[in-house]
XYZ file of C-alpha atoms in Angstrom:
337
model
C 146.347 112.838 9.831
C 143.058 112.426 11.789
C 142.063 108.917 12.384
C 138.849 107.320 11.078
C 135.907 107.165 12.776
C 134.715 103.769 14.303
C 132.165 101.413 12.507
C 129.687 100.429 14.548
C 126.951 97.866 13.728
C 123.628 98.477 14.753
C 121.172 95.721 15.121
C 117.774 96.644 14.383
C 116.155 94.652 17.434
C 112.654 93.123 16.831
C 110.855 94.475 13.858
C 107.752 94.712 15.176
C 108.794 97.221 17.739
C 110.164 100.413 18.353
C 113.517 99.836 16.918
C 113.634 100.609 13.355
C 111.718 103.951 14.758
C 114.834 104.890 17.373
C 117.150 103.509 14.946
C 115.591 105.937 11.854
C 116.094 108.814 13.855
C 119.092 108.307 15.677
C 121.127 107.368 12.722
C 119.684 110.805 11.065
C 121.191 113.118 13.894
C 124.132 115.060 13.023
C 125.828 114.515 16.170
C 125.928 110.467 15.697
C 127.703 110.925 12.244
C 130.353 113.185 14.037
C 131.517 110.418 16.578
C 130.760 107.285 14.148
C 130.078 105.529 11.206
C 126.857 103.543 11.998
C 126.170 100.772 9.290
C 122.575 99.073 10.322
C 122.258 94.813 10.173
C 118.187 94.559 9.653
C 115.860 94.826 7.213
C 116.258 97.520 4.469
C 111.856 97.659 3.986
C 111.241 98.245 7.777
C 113.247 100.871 7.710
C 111.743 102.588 5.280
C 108.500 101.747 6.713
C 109.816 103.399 10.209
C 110.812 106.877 8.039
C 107.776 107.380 6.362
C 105.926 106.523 9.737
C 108.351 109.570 11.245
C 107.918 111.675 8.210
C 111.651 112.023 7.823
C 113.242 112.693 4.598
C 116.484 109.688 3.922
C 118.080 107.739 1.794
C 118.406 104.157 2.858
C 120.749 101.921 1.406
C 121.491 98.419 1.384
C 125.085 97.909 1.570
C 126.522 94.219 1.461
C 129.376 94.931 3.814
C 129.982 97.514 6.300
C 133.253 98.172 4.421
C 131.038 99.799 1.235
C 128.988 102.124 3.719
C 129.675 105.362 2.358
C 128.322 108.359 5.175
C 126.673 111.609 4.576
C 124.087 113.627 6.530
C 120.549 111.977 5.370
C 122.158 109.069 4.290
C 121.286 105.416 6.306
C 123.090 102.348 5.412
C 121.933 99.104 5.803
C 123.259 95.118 5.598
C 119.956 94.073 4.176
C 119.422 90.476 5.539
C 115.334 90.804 3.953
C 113.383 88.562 6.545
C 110.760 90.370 7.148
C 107.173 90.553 5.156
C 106.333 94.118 3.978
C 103.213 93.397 5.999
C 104.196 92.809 9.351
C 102.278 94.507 12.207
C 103.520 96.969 14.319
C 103.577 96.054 18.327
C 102.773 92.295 17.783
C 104.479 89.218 19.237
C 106.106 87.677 16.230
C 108.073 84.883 15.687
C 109.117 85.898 12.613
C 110.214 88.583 14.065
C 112.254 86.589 16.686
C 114.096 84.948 14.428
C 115.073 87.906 11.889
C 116.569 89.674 15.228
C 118.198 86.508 16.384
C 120.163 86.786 12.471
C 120.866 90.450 12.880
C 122.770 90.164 15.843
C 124.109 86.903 14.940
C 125.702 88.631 11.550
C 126.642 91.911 14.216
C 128.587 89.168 16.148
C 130.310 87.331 13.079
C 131.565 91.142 11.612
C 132.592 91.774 14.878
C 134.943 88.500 15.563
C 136.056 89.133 12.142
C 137.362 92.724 13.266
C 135.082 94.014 11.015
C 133.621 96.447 12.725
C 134.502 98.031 16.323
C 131.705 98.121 18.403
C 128.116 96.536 18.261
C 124.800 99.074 19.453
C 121.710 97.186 19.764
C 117.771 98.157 19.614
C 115.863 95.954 22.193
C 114.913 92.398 21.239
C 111.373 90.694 22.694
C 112.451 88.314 24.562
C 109.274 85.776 24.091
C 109.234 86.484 20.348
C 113.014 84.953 20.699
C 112.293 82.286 22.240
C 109.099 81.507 20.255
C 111.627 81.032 17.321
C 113.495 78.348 19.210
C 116.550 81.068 20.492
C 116.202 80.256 24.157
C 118.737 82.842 25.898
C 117.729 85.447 28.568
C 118.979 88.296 26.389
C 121.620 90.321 24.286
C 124.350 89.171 26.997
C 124.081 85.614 27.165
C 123.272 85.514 23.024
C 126.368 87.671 22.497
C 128.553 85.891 24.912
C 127.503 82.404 23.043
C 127.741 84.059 19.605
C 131.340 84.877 20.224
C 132.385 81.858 21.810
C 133.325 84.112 25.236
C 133.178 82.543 28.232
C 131.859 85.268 30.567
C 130.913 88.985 30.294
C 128.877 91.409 32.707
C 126.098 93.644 32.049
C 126.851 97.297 32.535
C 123.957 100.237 32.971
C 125.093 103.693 32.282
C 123.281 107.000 33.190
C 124.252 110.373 33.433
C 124.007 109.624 37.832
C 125.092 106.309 37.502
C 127.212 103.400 36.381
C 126.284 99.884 37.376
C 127.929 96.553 36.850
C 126.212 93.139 37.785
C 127.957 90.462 39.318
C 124.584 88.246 37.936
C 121.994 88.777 36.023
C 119.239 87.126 34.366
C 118.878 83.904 37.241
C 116.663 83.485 39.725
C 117.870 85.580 43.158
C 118.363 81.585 44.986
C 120.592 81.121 41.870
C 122.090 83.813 42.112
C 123.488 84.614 45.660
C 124.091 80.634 45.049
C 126.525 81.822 42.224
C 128.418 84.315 43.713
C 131.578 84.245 44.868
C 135.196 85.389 45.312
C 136.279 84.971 42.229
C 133.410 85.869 39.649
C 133.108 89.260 42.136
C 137.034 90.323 41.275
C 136.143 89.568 37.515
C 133.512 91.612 37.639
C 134.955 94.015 39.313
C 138.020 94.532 37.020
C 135.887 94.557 33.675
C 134.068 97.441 35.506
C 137.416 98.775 36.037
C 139.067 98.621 32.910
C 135.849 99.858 31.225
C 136.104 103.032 33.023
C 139.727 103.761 32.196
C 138.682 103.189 28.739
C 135.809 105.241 28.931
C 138.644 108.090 30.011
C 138.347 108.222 34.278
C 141.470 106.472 34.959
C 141.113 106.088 38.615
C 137.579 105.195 39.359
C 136.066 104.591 42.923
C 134.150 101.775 42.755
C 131.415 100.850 45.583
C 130.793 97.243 46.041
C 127.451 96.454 47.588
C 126.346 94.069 50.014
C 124.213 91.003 49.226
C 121.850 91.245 52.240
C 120.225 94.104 53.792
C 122.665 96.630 55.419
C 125.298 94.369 53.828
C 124.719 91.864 56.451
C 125.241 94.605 59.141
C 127.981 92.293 61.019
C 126.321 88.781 60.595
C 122.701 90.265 61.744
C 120.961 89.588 58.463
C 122.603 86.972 56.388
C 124.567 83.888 56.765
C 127.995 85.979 56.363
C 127.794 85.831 52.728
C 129.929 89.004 52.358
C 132.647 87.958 54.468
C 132.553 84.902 52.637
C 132.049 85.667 48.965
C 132.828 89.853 48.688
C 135.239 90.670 51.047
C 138.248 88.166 49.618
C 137.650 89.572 46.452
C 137.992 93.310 47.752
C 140.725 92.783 49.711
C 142.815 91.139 46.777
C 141.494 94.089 43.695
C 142.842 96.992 46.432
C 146.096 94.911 47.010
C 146.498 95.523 43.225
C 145.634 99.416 43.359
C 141.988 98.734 42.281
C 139.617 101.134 44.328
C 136.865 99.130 45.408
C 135.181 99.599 48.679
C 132.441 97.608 50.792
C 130.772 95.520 51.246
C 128.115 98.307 50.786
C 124.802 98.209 52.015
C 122.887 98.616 48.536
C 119.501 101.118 50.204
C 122.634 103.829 50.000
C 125.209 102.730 48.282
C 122.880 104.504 45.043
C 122.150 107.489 46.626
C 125.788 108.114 47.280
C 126.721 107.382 43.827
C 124.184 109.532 42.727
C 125.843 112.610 44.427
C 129.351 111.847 42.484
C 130.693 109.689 45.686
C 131.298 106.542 43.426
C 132.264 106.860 39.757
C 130.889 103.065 39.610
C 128.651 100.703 41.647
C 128.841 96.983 41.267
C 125.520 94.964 41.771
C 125.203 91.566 42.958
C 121.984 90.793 41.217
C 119.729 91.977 38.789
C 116.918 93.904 40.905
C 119.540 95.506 42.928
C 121.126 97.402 40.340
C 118.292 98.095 37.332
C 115.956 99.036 40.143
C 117.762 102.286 40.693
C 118.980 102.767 37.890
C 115.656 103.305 36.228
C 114.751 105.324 38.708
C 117.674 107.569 37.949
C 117.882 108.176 34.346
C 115.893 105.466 32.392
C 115.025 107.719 29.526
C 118.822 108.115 28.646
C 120.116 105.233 30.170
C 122.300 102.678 28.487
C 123.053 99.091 28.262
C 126.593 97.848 27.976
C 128.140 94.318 27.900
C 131.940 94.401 28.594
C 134.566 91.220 28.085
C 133.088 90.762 24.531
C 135.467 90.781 21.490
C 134.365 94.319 21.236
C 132.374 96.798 23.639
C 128.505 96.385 22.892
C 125.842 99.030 24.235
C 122.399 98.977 23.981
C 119.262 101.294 24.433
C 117.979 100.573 27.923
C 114.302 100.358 27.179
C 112.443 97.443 25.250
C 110.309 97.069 22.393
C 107.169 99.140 23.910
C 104.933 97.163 21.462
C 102.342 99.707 23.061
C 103.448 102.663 21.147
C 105.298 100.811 18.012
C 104.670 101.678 14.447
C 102.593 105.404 15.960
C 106.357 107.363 15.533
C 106.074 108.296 19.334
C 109.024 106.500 20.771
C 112.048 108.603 22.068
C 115.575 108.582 20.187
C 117.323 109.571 22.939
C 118.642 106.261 24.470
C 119.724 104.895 21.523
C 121.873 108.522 20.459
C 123.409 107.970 23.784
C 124.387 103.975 23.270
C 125.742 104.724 19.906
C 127.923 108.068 21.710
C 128.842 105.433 24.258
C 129.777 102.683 21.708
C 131.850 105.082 19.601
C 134.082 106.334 22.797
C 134.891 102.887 24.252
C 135.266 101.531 20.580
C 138.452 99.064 19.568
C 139.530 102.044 17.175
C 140.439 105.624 17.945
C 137.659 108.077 17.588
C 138.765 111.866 15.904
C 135.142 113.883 16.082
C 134.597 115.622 12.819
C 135.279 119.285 13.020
């Protein structure tokens, strides 16, 4: 007897950009409805506002629960939370805003640790419009990580090219190569690990790249920060069967991926590893944070207040987080026929 699909929440990011738009049209594709049941925590009126901006035909439905979601092709449903006035404007900084997609992910994060549902999918949040309404976190991670009362998680990107996992993230480069060491670097490693057996590749090579240039290049650049905070942690992860090689130099450690030599790379800050990756596949590309109560993925783009409320913005990412979501979600996935 097939299995039922996952529930996934998806949090309608800040209202004043592009995400009700992706969110519209992704939830309206076929294909999405196949892998999951998608049940939308935002604002029931934007929504609507996004469709008729798209001029695409759907029901929307507020739904108090993602439990009385019912699913059919044209058919959106939505946990209605109603904090947004009819007549906010498109591609403003709003701290109304802010706040409404503080709640949404907030009430993603309580169905979640409730078991509720089995993955979270996120539209982009504005950072400053968060913080303008007194949220002061340096994204989805560290807000999801609080929300959920988990300790530490790492930021995964996902392309069709290439996978990246960040040892840091959203700290200042002195922080971070301040931060880094043995032990946060084998964590890393084995969420990026175990997420890639669940995503179905159940020995992954994993390249691990230097902190300085040429990964130090045998003490020439550097202090020996590899041999000091990378290589321990390498050496222990392949005594355990874990595939991880370096330190590697980070100028090629991409490229190679790129080419199918790696199935994952792990970063050691944030430049090093969304630099490339938005050079290889931004426009699908997808944001994942693993060690959370359940997976969460993300469109990799932001709010693009520039095009906002005009019906130009691209579907594509967000399609490809909520594929993503569904196939590394807590329950089993049967595709519809």
């Amino acid at each position: 007897m097939p299995t039922a699909l996952p529930l996934i929440a998806v949090t309608m990011g800040d209202g004043a950009g592009v995400g009700p738009e992706v969110v519209v049209a992704a939830l309206l594709d076929d294909a999405v409805l196949n892998r999951c049941r998608p049940v939308v925590i935002g604002d029931a009126q934007r929504l609507r506002q996004a469709a008729r901006i798209l001029a695409l035909d759907c029901e929307i439905v507020a739904v108090d629960h993602p439990r009385d979601a019912e699913f059919m092709s044209g058919r959106i449903n939505v946990v209605d939370l109603g904090l947004l006035p009819a007549d906010l404007p498109w591609g403003k900084l709003s701290p109304v805003a802010g706040d409404a997609a503080y709640a949404y992910v907030a009430r993603a994060a309580e169905l979640a640790v409730a078991g509720d549902v089995h993955a979270i999918c996120t539209s982009p949040l504005n950072k400053e419009a968060l913080h303008a309404a007194g949220h002061i976190y340096p994204g989805h991670t560290e807000l999801l990580a609080h929300l959920t009362g988990t300790e530490e998680v790492s930021m995964m990107l996902s392309t069709e090219k290439v996978k990246v996992i960040h040892v840091t993230t959203h700290i200042g480069l002195i922080d971070a190569v301040n931060r880094i060491e043995p032990g946060l670097v084998e964590r890393t490693v084995r969420r990026g690990h175990e997420a890639m057996v669940r995503a179905g590749t159940p020995n992954p090579v994993i390249g691990v790249c230097g902190i300085n240039p040429h990964a130090g290049e045998n003490g020439l650049f550097g202090y020996g920060e590899e041999g000091e905070k990378i290589v321990p942690a390498l050496e222990k992860l392949r005594a355990e069967g874990v595939d991880a090689r370096g330190p590697l130099p980070a100028d090629t450690a991409f490229f190679l991926a790129a080419r199918g030599d790696y199935d994952l790379i792990v970063a050691m800050y944030h430049d090093q590893g969304h630099g490339p990756v938005k050079v290889l596949g931004i426009e699908a590309g997808v944001n994942l944070t693993v060690g959370l109560p359940v997976i969460r993925t993300s469109v990799d783009h932001g709010t693009a207040f520039d095009i906002a409320g005009t019906g130009a913005a691209e579907a594509g990412s967000m399609v490809e987080a909520l594929r993503q979501a569904a196939e590394m979600a807590t329950a089993p996935v049967t595709p519809a026929a």
